[in-house]
PDB file of C-alpha atoms in Angstrom:
ATOM      1  CA  UNK A 311      -0.397   0.411  -0.254  1.00  0.00           C
ATOM      2  CA  UNK A 312       1.269   3.440  -1.020  1.00  0.00           C
ATOM      3  CA  UNK A 313       1.667   5.739   1.760  1.00  0.00           C
ATOM      4  CA  UNK A 314      -0.321   8.737   0.186  1.00  0.00           C
ATOM      5  CA  UNK A 315      -2.104  11.269   2.079  1.00  0.00           C
ATOM      6  CA  UNK A 316      -5.627   9.183   2.086  1.00  0.00           C
ATOM      7  CA  UNK A 317      -3.595   6.118   3.115  1.00  0.00           C
ATOM      8  CA  UNK A 318      -2.395   7.477   6.023  1.00  0.00           C
ATOM      9  CA  UNK A 319      -5.619   9.020   7.329  1.00  0.00           C
ATOM     10  CA  UNK A 320      -6.950   5.850   6.505  1.00  0.00           C
ATOM     11  CA  UNK A 321      -4.330   4.295   9.007  1.00  0.00           C
ATOM     12  CA  UNK A 322      -5.320   6.931  11.729  1.00  0.00           C
ATOM     13  CA  UNK A 323      -9.281   5.755  11.063  1.00  0.00           C
ATOM     14  CA  UNK A 324      -9.003   2.712  11.602  1.00  0.00           C
ATOM     15  CA  UNK A 325      -6.595   3.155  14.507  1.00  0.00           C
ATOM     16  CA  UNK A 326      -9.326   4.962  15.808  1.00  0.00           C
ATOM     17  CA  UNK A 327     -11.958   2.521  15.630  1.00  0.00           C
ATOM     18  CA  UNK A 328      -9.853  -0.065  17.105  1.00  0.00           C
ATOM     19  CA  UNK A 329      -8.146   1.419  20.136  1.00  0.00           C
ATOM     20  CA  UNK A 330     -11.557   3.262  21.393  1.00  0.00           C
ATOM     21  CA  UNK A 331     -13.893   0.045  20.744  1.00  0.00           C
ATOM     22  CA  UNK A 332     -16.173   1.237  18.354  1.00  0.00           C
ATOM     23  CA  UNK A 333     -16.085  -2.116  16.623  1.00  0.00           C
ATOM     24  CA  UNK A 334     -17.151  -3.516  20.482  1.00  0.00           C
ATOM     25  CA  UNK A 335     -20.505  -4.301  20.771  1.00  0.00           C
ATOM     26  CA  UNK A 336     -20.171  -3.589  24.597  1.00  0.00           C
ATOM     27  CA  UNK A 337     -18.128  -0.717  24.963  1.00  0.00           C
ATOM     28  CA  UNK A 338     -16.037  -0.614  27.548  1.00  0.00           C
ATOM     29  CA  UNK A 339     -17.239  -4.101  28.536  1.00  0.00           C
ATOM     30  CA  UNK A 340     -20.525  -2.026  29.968  1.00  0.00           C
ATOM     31  CA  UNK A 341     -23.150  -3.742  27.875  1.00  0.00           C
ATOM     32  CA  UNK A 342     -23.879  -1.320  24.956  1.00  0.00           C
ATOM     33  CA  UNK A 343     -21.988  -0.231  21.658  1.00  0.00           C
ATOM     34  CA  UNK A 344     -20.358   2.818  21.125  1.00  0.00           C
ATOM     35  CA  UNK A 345     -23.088   4.841  19.906  1.00  0.00           C
ATOM     36  CA  UNK A 346     -25.260   4.849  23.548  1.00  0.00           C
ATOM     37  CA  UNK A 347     -22.140   5.421  25.549  1.00  0.00           C
ATOM     38  CA  UNK A 348     -21.682   8.381  23.395  1.00  0.00           C
ATOM     39  CA  UNK A 349     -24.771   9.540  23.783  1.00  0.00           C
ATOM     40  CA  UNK A 350     -24.706   9.334  27.411  1.00  0.00           C
ATOM     41  CA  UNK A 351     -21.219  10.913  27.535  1.00  0.00           C
ATOM     42  CA  UNK A 352     -23.166  13.842  25.674  1.00  0.00           C
ATOM     43  CA  UNK A 353     -25.909  14.106  28.111  1.00  0.00           C
ATOM     44  CA  UNK A 354     -23.951  15.060  30.865  1.00  0.00           C
ATOM     45  CA  UNK A 355     -24.439  15.230  34.696  1.00  0.00           C
ATOM     46  CA  UNK A 356     -26.342  18.819  33.857  1.00  0.00           C
ATOM     47  CA  UNK A 357     -28.870  17.165  31.345  1.00  0.00           C
ATOM     48  CA  UNK A 358     -28.874  18.718  27.904  1.00  0.00           C
ATOM     49  CA  UNK A 359     -31.890  19.412  25.746  1.00  0.00           C
ATOM     50  CA  UNK A 360     -31.754  16.952  22.795  1.00  0.00           C
ATOM     51  CA  UNK A 361     -31.630  18.938  19.709  1.00  0.00           C
ATOM     52  CA  UNK A 362     -28.242  20.063  21.469  1.00  0.00           C
ATOM     53  CA  UNK A 363     -27.362  16.555  21.921  1.00  0.00           C
ATOM     54  CA  UNK A 364     -28.453  15.733  17.664  1.00  0.00           C
ATOM     55  CA  UNK A 365     -26.482  18.616  16.905  1.00  0.00           C
ATOM     56  CA  UNK A 366     -23.297  18.212  19.178  1.00  0.00           C
ATOM     57  CA  UNK A 367     -23.213  14.375  17.913  1.00  0.00           C
ATOM     58  CA  UNK A 368     -24.467  15.210  14.240  1.00  0.00           C
ATOM     59  CA  UNK A 369     -26.943  12.407  14.441  1.00  0.00           C
ATOM     60  CA  UNK A 370     -30.046  12.163  12.619  1.00  0.00           C
ATOM     61  CA  UNK A 371     -33.224  12.274  14.392  1.00  0.00           C
ATOM     62  CA  UNK A 372     -34.247   8.815  13.632  1.00  0.00           C
ATOM     63  CA  UNK A 373     -31.255   7.499  15.237  1.00  0.00           C
ATOM     64  CA  UNK A 374     -30.762   9.639  18.192  1.00  0.00           C
ATOM     65  CA  UNK A 375     -34.220   8.946  19.019  1.00  0.00           C
ATOM     66  CA  UNK A 376     -33.995   5.096  18.618  1.00  0.00           C
ATOM     67  CA  UNK A 377     -30.173   5.495  21.274  1.00  0.00           C
ATOM     68  CA  UNK A 378     -32.772   7.534  23.628  1.00  0.00           C
ATOM     69  CA  UNK A 379     -35.253   5.536  23.521  1.00  0.00           C
ATOM     70  CA  UNK A 380     -32.706   2.115  24.463  1.00  0.00           C
ATOM     71  CA  UNK A 381     -31.100   4.085  27.057  1.00  0.00           C
ATOM     72  CA  UNK A 382     -34.683   5.158  28.848  1.00  0.00           C
ATOM     73  CA  UNK A 383     -35.622   1.327  28.594  1.00  0.00           C
ATOM     74  CA  UNK A 384     -32.615   0.701  30.747  1.00  0.00           C
ATOM     75  CA  UNK A 385     -33.939   3.058  32.820  1.00  0.00           C
ATOM     76  CA  UNK A 386     -30.946   5.036  32.995  1.00  0.00           C
ATOM     77  CA  UNK A 387     -32.174   8.462  31.654  1.00  0.00           C
ATOM     78  CA  UNK A 388     -35.572  10.784  31.237  1.00  0.00           C
ATOM     79  CA  UNK A 389     -36.672  12.380  28.059  1.00  0.00           C
ATOM     80  CA  UNK A 390     -39.062  15.200  29.302  1.00  0.00           C
ATOM     81  CA  UNK A 391     -40.690  18.792  28.085  1.00  0.00           C
ATOM     82  CA  UNK A 392     -38.203  21.385  28.633  1.00  0.00           C
ATOM     83  CA  UNK A 393     -39.137  23.219  31.237  1.00  0.00           C
ATOM     84  CA  UNK A 394     -37.775  26.562  29.461  1.00  0.00           C
ATOM     85  CA  UNK A 395     -39.165  25.818  26.251  1.00  0.00           C
ATOM     86  CA  UNK A 396     -42.072  23.738  25.813  1.00  0.00           C
ATOM     87  CA  UNK A 397     -41.417  22.648  22.365  1.00  0.00           C
ATOM     88  CA  UNK A 398     -38.101  20.902  22.960  1.00  0.00           C
ATOM     89  CA  UNK A 399     -37.509  17.913  24.885  1.00  0.00           C
ATOM     90  CA  UNK A 400     -34.627  17.590  27.904  1.00  0.00           C
ATOM     91  CA  UNK A 401     -32.882  14.312  28.770  1.00  0.00           C
ATOM     92  CA  UNK A 402     -31.572  14.237  32.390  1.00  0.00           C
ATOM     93  CA  UNK A 403     -29.697  10.930  34.209  1.00  0.00           C
ATOM     94  CA  UNK A 404     -31.786   8.865  36.701  1.00  0.00           C
ATOM     95  CA  UNK A 405     -29.760   7.807  39.647  1.00  0.00           C
ATOM     96  CA  UNK A 406     -28.684   4.510  37.602  1.00  0.00           C
ATOM     97  CA  UNK A 407     -27.755   6.873  34.642  1.00  0.00           C
ATOM     98  CA  UNK A 408     -25.526   9.035  37.072  1.00  0.00           C
ATOM     99  CA  UNK A 409     -23.911   6.154  38.035  1.00  0.00           C
ATOM    100  CA  UNK A 410     -23.366   4.633  34.831  1.00  0.00           C
ATOM    101  CA  UNK A 411     -22.192   8.004  33.374  1.00  0.00           C
ATOM    102  CA  UNK A 412     -19.054   8.111  36.247  1.00  0.00           C
ATOM    103  CA  UNK A 413     -18.311   4.394  35.382  1.00  0.00           C
ATOM    104  CA  UNK A 414     -17.946   4.953  31.048  1.00  0.00           C
ATOM    105  CA  UNK A 415     -15.722   8.216  33.340  1.00  0.00           C
ATOM    106  CA  UNK A 416     -13.379   6.253  35.223  1.00  0.00           C
ATOM    107  CA  UNK A 417     -12.638   3.734  32.230  1.00  0.00           C
ATOM    108  CA  UNK A 418     -12.260   6.433  29.601  1.00  0.00           C
ATOM    109  CA  UNK A 419      -9.586   8.062  31.929  1.00  0.00           C
ATOM    110  CA  UNK A 420      -8.174   4.819  32.701  1.00  0.00           C
ATOM    111  CA  UNK A 421      -7.599   4.142  29.029  1.00  0.00           C
ATOM    112  CA  UNK A 422      -6.213   7.300  27.989  1.00  0.00           C
ATOM    113  CA  UNK A 423      -3.933   7.552  30.641  1.00  0.00           C
ATOM    114  CA  UNK A 424      -2.876   3.884  29.550  1.00  0.00           C
ATOM    115  CA  UNK A 425      -2.015   5.149  26.179  1.00  0.00           C
ATOM    116  CA  UNK A 426       0.035   8.321  27.231  1.00  0.00           C
ATOM    117  CA  UNK A 427       2.074   6.113  29.785  1.00  0.00           C
ATOM    118  CA  UNK A 428       3.012   3.300  26.997  1.00  0.00           C
ATOM    119  CA  UNK A 429       4.296   6.067  24.564  1.00  0.00           C
ATOM    120  CA  UNK A 430       7.821   7.115  24.610  1.00  0.00           C
ATOM    121  CA  UNK A 431       6.984  11.291  23.825  1.00  0.00           C
ATOM    122  CA  UNK A 432       3.571  11.902  25.298  1.00  0.00           C
ATOM    123  CA  UNK A 433       3.741  15.514  24.868  1.00  0.00           C
ATOM    124  CA  UNK A 434       4.305  14.712  21.381  1.00  0.00           C
ATOM    125  CA  UNK A 435       1.631  12.401  21.292  1.00  0.00           C
ATOM    126  CA  UNK A 436      -1.230  14.725  22.781  1.00  0.00           C
ATOM    127  CA  UNK A 437      -0.075  17.891  20.368  1.00  0.00           C
ATOM    128  CA  UNK A 438      -0.648  15.260  17.318  1.00  0.00           C
ATOM    129  CA  UNK A 439      -4.033  14.176  18.849  1.00  0.00           C
ATOM    130  CA  UNK A 440      -4.600  17.773  19.760  1.00  0.00           C
ATOM    131  CA  UNK A 441      -4.048  18.807  16.089  1.00  0.00           C
ATOM    132  CA  UNK A 442      -6.274  15.972  14.746  1.00  0.00           C
ATOM    133  CA  UNK A 443      -9.539  16.730  17.288  1.00  0.00           C
ATOM    134  CA  UNK A 444      -9.532  20.984  16.514  1.00  0.00           C
ATOM    135  CA  UNK A 445      -9.471  19.294  12.460  1.00  0.00           C
ATOM    136  CA  UNK A 446     -11.596  17.006  12.676  1.00  0.00           C
ATOM    137  CA  UNK A 447     -14.049  19.111  15.254  1.00  0.00           C
ATOM    138  CA  UNK A 448     -13.262  23.065  13.780  1.00  0.00           C
ATOM    139  CA  UNK A 449     -17.680  23.521  12.820  1.00  0.00           C
ATOM    140  CA  UNK A 450     -18.346  22.405  16.188  1.00  0.00           C
ATOM    141  CA  UNK A 451     -15.826  25.228  17.597  1.00  0.00           C
ATOM    142  CA  UNK A 452     -17.899  27.484  20.410  1.00  0.00           C
ATOM    143  CA  UNK A 453     -17.198  31.005  21.371  1.00  0.00           C
ATOM    144  CA  UNK A 454     -18.301  31.599  24.852  1.00  0.00           C
ATOM    145  CA  UNK A 455     -17.905  34.276  27.030  1.00  0.00           C
ATOM    146  CA  UNK A 456     -16.220  33.439  30.576  1.00  0.00           C
ATOM    147  CA  UNK A 457     -15.666  35.297  33.646  1.00  0.00           C
ATOM    148  CA  UNK A 458     -11.699  36.711  33.089  1.00  0.00           C
ATOM    149  CA  UNK A 459     -10.616  34.804  36.569  1.00  0.00           C
ATOM    150  CA  UNK A 460     -12.037  31.711  35.653  1.00  0.00           C
ATOM    151  CA  UNK A 461      -9.377  28.570  35.571  1.00  0.00           C
ATOM    152  CA  UNK A 462     -10.528  28.480  32.044  1.00  0.00           C
ATOM    153  CA  UNK A 463      -9.312  32.115  31.563  1.00  0.00           C
ATOM    154  CA  UNK A 464      -6.419  31.311  33.307  1.00  0.00           C
ATOM    155  CA  UNK A 465      -5.068  28.276  30.943  1.00  0.00           C
ATOM    156  CA  UNK A 466      -5.511  30.706  28.050  1.00  0.00           C
ATOM    157  CA  UNK A 467      -3.563  33.388  29.478  1.00  0.00           C
ATOM    158  CA  UNK A 468      -0.293  31.469  30.783  1.00  0.00           C
ATOM    159  CA  UNK A 469      -0.541  29.670  27.550  1.00  0.00           C
ATOM    160  CA  UNK A 470      -0.247  32.613  25.466  1.00  0.00           C
ATOM    161  CA  UNK A 471       2.516  34.298  27.833  1.00  0.00           C
ATOM    162  CA  UNK A 472       4.063  31.759  27.482  1.00  0.00           C
ATOM    163  CA  UNK A 473       4.475  31.705  24.011  1.00  0.00           C
ATOM    164  CA  UNK A 474       5.258  35.521  24.228  1.00  0.00           C
ATOM    165  CA  UNK A 475       8.352  34.307  26.148  1.00  0.00           C
ATOM    166  CA  UNK A 476       9.392  32.217  23.617  1.00  0.00           C
ATOM    167  CA  UNK A 477       8.855  34.259  20.936  1.00  0.00           C
ATOM    168  CA  UNK A 478       9.880  37.995  22.197  1.00  0.00           C
ATOM    169  CA  UNK A 479      13.679  38.796  21.719  1.00  0.00           C
ATOM    170  CA  UNK A 480      13.278  40.102  24.848  1.00  0.00           C
ATOM    171  CA  UNK A 481      11.094  37.328  26.371  1.00  0.00           C
ATOM    172  CA  UNK A 482       7.561  38.435  28.674  1.00  0.00           C
ATOM    173  CA  UNK A 483       6.998  39.046  32.320  1.00  0.00           C
ATOM    174  CA  UNK A 484       3.168  39.800  32.583  1.00  0.00           C
ATOM    175  CA  UNK A 485       3.906  41.876  35.379  1.00  0.00           C
ATOM    176  CA  UNK A 486       5.992  44.260  33.418  1.00  0.00           C
ATOM    177  CA  UNK A 487       3.473  44.606  31.139  1.00  0.00           C
ATOM    178  CA  UNK A 488       0.125  46.971  31.251  1.00  0.00           C
ATOM    179  CA  UNK A 489      -2.171  45.569  34.137  1.00  0.00           C
ATOM    180  CA  UNK A 490      -5.168  44.156  33.067  1.00  0.00           C
ATOM    181  CA  UNK A 491      -8.048  44.481  35.563  1.00  0.00           C
ATOM    182  CA  UNK A 492     -10.478  41.294  35.485  1.00  0.00           C
ATOM    183  CA  UNK A 493     -13.308  44.465  36.125  1.00  0.00           C
ATOM    184  CA  UNK A 494     -12.532  45.811  32.948  1.00  0.00           C
ATOM    185  CA  UNK A 495     -13.606  42.495  31.190  1.00  0.00           C
ATOM    186  CA  UNK A 496     -17.079  42.266  32.178  1.00  0.00           C
ATOM    187  CA  UNK A 497     -19.990  43.251  31.454  1.00  0.00           C
ATOM    188  CA  UNK A 498     -21.178  46.346  31.008  1.00  0.00           C
ATOM    189  CA  UNK A 499     -17.687  47.366  30.336  1.00  0.00           C
ATOM    190  CA  UNK A 500     -16.100  44.881  28.706  1.00  0.00           C
ATOM    191  CA  UNK A 501     -15.918  40.635  28.237  1.00  0.00           C
ATOM    192  CA  UNK A 502     -13.622  37.975  27.630  1.00  0.00           C
ATOM    193  CA  UNK A 503     -14.073  35.201  24.935  1.00  0.00           C
ATOM    194  CA  UNK A 504     -12.995  31.561  24.902  1.00  0.00           C
ATOM    195  CA  UNK A 505     -13.071  29.095  21.878  1.00  0.00           C
ATOM    196  CA  UNK A 506     -14.265  26.176  23.204  1.00  0.00           C
ATOM    197  CA  UNK A 507     -13.865  22.694  21.261  1.00  0.00           C
ATOM    198  CA  UNK A 508     -15.404  19.730  23.095  1.00  0.00           C
ATOM    199  CA  UNK A 509     -15.245  21.285  26.325  1.00  0.00           C
ATOM    200  CA  UNK A 510     -11.520  22.184  25.877  1.00  0.00           C
ATOM    201  CA  UNK A 511     -10.109  25.579  25.326  1.00  0.00           C
ATOM    202  CA  UNK A 512      -8.471  26.212  21.524  1.00  0.00           C
ATOM    203  CA  UNK A 513      -8.050  30.295  21.972  1.00  0.00           C
ATOM    204  CA  UNK A 514      -9.310  33.794  23.510  1.00  0.00           C
ATOM    205  CA  UNK A 515      -9.764  37.380  23.528  1.00  0.00           C
ATOM    206  CA  UNK A 516     -10.272  39.768  26.028  1.00  0.00           C
ATOM    207  CA  UNK A 517     -12.469  43.177  25.298  1.00  0.00           C
ATOM    208  CA  UNK A 518     -11.394  45.686  27.982  1.00  0.00           C
ATOM    209  CA  UNK A 519     -13.018  48.650  28.763  1.00  0.00           C
ATOM    210  CA  UNK A 520     -12.011  52.162  29.248  1.00  0.00           C
ATOM    211  CA  UNK A 521     -12.865  55.237  30.300  1.00  0.00           C
ATOM    212  CA  UNK A 522     -10.969  56.562  27.530  1.00  0.00           C
ATOM    213  CA  UNK A 523     -13.319  56.782  24.518  1.00  0.00           C
ATOM    214  CA  UNK A 524     -12.325  53.876  23.633  1.00  0.00           C
ATOM    215  CA  UNK A 525     -11.934  50.452  24.400  1.00  0.00           C
ATOM    216  CA  UNK A 526      -9.017  47.660  24.025  1.00  0.00           C
ATOM    217  CA  UNK A 527      -8.653  44.235  22.438  1.00  0.00           C
ATOM    218  CA  UNK A 528      -6.062  41.924  24.586  1.00  0.00           C
ATOM    219  CA  UNK A 529      -4.446  38.791  24.499  1.00  0.00           C
ATOM    220  CA  UNK A 530      -5.701  37.409  21.257  1.00  0.00           C
ATOM    221  CA  UNK A 531      -4.386  33.779  21.560  1.00  0.00           C
ATOM    222  CA  UNK A 532      -5.323  30.494  19.736  1.00  0.00           C
ATOM    223  CA  UNK A 533      -3.800  27.230  20.440  1.00  0.00           C
ATOM    224  CA  UNK A 534      -1.004  26.094  18.039  1.00  0.00           C
ATOM    225  CA  UNK A 535      -3.327  23.008  16.931  1.00  0.00           C
ATOM    226  CA  UNK A 536      -6.280  25.173  16.370  1.00  0.00           C
ATOM    227  CA  UNK A 537      -4.135  27.646  14.177  1.00  0.00           C
ATOM    228  CA  UNK A 538      -4.991  27.639  10.341  1.00  0.00           C
ATOM    229  CA  UNK A 539      -9.038  27.163  10.974  1.00  0.00           C
ATOM    230  CA  UNK A 540      -9.751  30.921  10.734  1.00  0.00           C
ATOM    231  CA  UNK A 541     -10.575  30.864  14.571  1.00  0.00           C
ATOM    232  CA  UNK A 542      -8.313  34.201  14.954  1.00  0.00           C
ATOM    233  CA  UNK A 543     -10.993  36.274  12.970  1.00  0.00           C
ATOM    234  CA  UNK A 544     -14.007  34.500  14.584  1.00  0.00           C
ATOM    235  CA  UNK A 545     -12.947  35.537  17.777  1.00  0.00           C
ATOM    236  CA  UNK A 546     -12.361  38.952  16.553  1.00  0.00           C
ATOM    237  CA  UNK A 547     -15.430  39.356  14.599  1.00  0.00           C
ATOM    238  CA  UNK A 548     -17.291  38.411  17.921  1.00  0.00           C
ATOM    239  CA  UNK A 549     -15.213  41.185  20.333  1.00  0.00           C
ATOM    240  CA  UNK A 550     -16.467  43.239  17.862  1.00  0.00           C
ATOM    241  CA  UNK A 551     -20.292  42.349  17.898  1.00  0.00           C
ATOM    242  CA  UNK A 552     -20.088  42.248  22.145  1.00  0.00           C
ATOM    243  CA  UNK A 553     -18.345  45.767  21.831  1.00  0.00           C
ATOM    244  CA  UNK A 554     -21.519  47.377  19.589  1.00  0.00           C
ATOM    245  CA  UNK A 555     -23.800  45.844  22.162  1.00  0.00           C
ATOM    246  CA  UNK A 556     -22.072  47.496  25.136  1.00  0.00           C
ATOM    247  CA  UNK A 557     -22.136  50.951  23.126  1.00  0.00           C
ATOM    248  CA  UNK A 558     -18.344  50.760  22.155  1.00  0.00           C
ATOM    249  CA  UNK A 559     -17.725  52.599  19.107  1.00  0.00           C
ATOM    250  CA  UNK A 560     -13.767  52.295  19.125  1.00  0.00           C
ATOM    251  CA  UNK A 561     -11.905  49.543  19.535  1.00  0.00           C
ATOM    252  CA  UNK A 562      -7.578  49.953  20.204  1.00  0.00           C
ATOM    253  CA  UNK A 563      -5.258  47.096  20.379  1.00  0.00           C
ATOM    254  CA  UNK A 564      -1.556  46.905  20.096  1.00  0.00           C
ATOM    255  CA  UNK A 565       0.995  44.349  19.478  1.00  0.00           C
ATOM    256  CA  UNK A 566       4.379  42.860  18.734  1.00  0.00           C
ATOM    257  CA  UNK A 567       6.050  43.331  15.370  1.00  0.00           C
ATOM    258  CA  UNK A 568       7.300  39.480  16.109  1.00  0.00           C
ATOM    259  CA  UNK A 569       3.967  38.133  15.512  1.00  0.00           C
ATOM    260  CA  UNK A 570       3.311  38.902  11.818  1.00  0.00           C
ATOM    261  CA  UNK A 571       0.595  37.028  11.668  1.00  0.00           C
ATOM    262  CA  UNK A 572      -1.181  38.639  14.293  1.00  0.00           C
ATOM    263  CA  UNK A 573      -0.337  42.491  12.343  1.00  0.00           C
ATOM    264  CA  UNK A 574      -1.101  40.614   9.223  1.00  0.00           C
ATOM    265  CA  UNK A 575      -4.915  39.593  10.318  1.00  0.00           C
ATOM    266  CA  UNK A 576      -5.252  43.456  11.639  1.00  0.00           C
ATOM    267  CA  UNK A 577      -4.462  44.517   8.277  1.00  0.00           C
ATOM    268  CA  UNK A 578      -6.909  42.256   6.719  1.00  0.00           C
ATOM    269  CA  UNK A 579      -9.988  42.896   9.262  1.00  0.00           C
ATOM    270  CA  UNK A 580     -10.051  46.957   8.765  1.00  0.00           C
ATOM    271  CA  UNK A 581      -7.839  48.142  11.558  1.00  0.00           C
ATOM    272  CA  UNK A 582      -5.686  50.995  11.205  1.00  0.00           C
ATOM    273  CA  UNK A 583      -2.239  51.872  12.233  1.00  0.00           C
ATOM    274  CA  UNK A 584      -1.996  54.479  14.850  1.00  0.00           C
ATOM    275  CA  UNK A 585       0.468  56.149  16.841  1.00  0.00           C
ATOM    276  CA  UNK A 586       1.486  54.716  19.960  1.00  0.00           C
ATOM    277  CA  UNK A 587      -1.047  55.505  22.795  1.00  0.00           C
ATOM    278  CA  UNK A 588       0.253  53.879  25.888  1.00  0.00           C
ATOM    279  CA  UNK A 589       3.424  53.046  27.524  1.00  0.00           C
ATOM    280  CA  UNK A 590       3.780  49.456  27.752  1.00  0.00           C
ATOM    281  CA  UNK A 591       6.951  48.022  26.870  1.00  0.00           C
ATOM    282  CA  UNK A 592       6.716  44.864  24.969  1.00  0.00           C
ATOM    283  CA  UNK A 593       4.266  46.396  22.149  1.00  0.00           C
ATOM    284  CA  UNK A 594       5.583  48.190  18.969  1.00  0.00           C
ATOM    285  CA  UNK A 595       2.798  48.376  16.515  1.00  0.00           C
ATOM    286  CA  UNK A 596      -0.806  50.103  17.475  1.00  0.00           C
ATOM    287  CA  UNK A 597      -3.953  49.934  15.629  1.00  0.00           C
ATOM    288  CA  UNK A 598      -7.640  51.314  15.826  1.00  0.00           C
ATOM    289  CA  UNK A 599     -10.975  50.209  14.411  1.00  0.00           C
ATOM    290  CA  UNK A 600     -14.316  51.796  14.410  1.00  0.00           C
ATOM    291  CA  UNK A 601     -17.374  49.225  15.207  1.00  0.00           C
TER     292      UNK A 601
END
């Protein structure tokens, strides 16, 4: 078999179906196939609307109905009218269903850890998996607003700072950069947006309110595994939308010429270079945009 791009992807597909137990009649030995177990996982401890489950898993209505009915027959879930919208149905766990969900979580985590433990270069393995997962899930990446002091926000910011420390010739120390007050990135002054890929963060951007007649775009970052998917542009567009909703008409940002991909994005999306407007020691390029 020739080592073509198509054959390499098909090899991955075969490896994944074998490793995950997709072909097993009893996924992880719990007595039901992968499809039903995946629906159980998608419902989660907080419950989920049937329409959201369908969209998240990409299942047709008939197949999802059969899978839900099977889980109901096992006494694992209840499917009832959504109390917030009577046109929709909502799935929740029974106590038995919650116990089954936790059992799957434990088995899945153990299986994943075993794969990591037996690989000679786990970080390279995880980076490759992140790249594949981002590519396969690009159409399901959601941009959500979260509190800037949430652990997920901290993860994104620390990843951003670590990258700047490598890419800037002078390094990067966030304590020496222009200070960020979390209050400025909460409504009604601003917001903090995170791109979520199946529950994991893939990028972020902050909208920082000021009392100077403009707001600032801060900390635009996209995970290496998600670059090239248009995510930075999506984050910036969402920041524009939130700015307009908050009555903000002028945005500014600063960047460093060591980040040419960011500079190129700003030029392509209607930003204009302006004179320096702050005393932050790290940026050397400054932009403004009306929204």
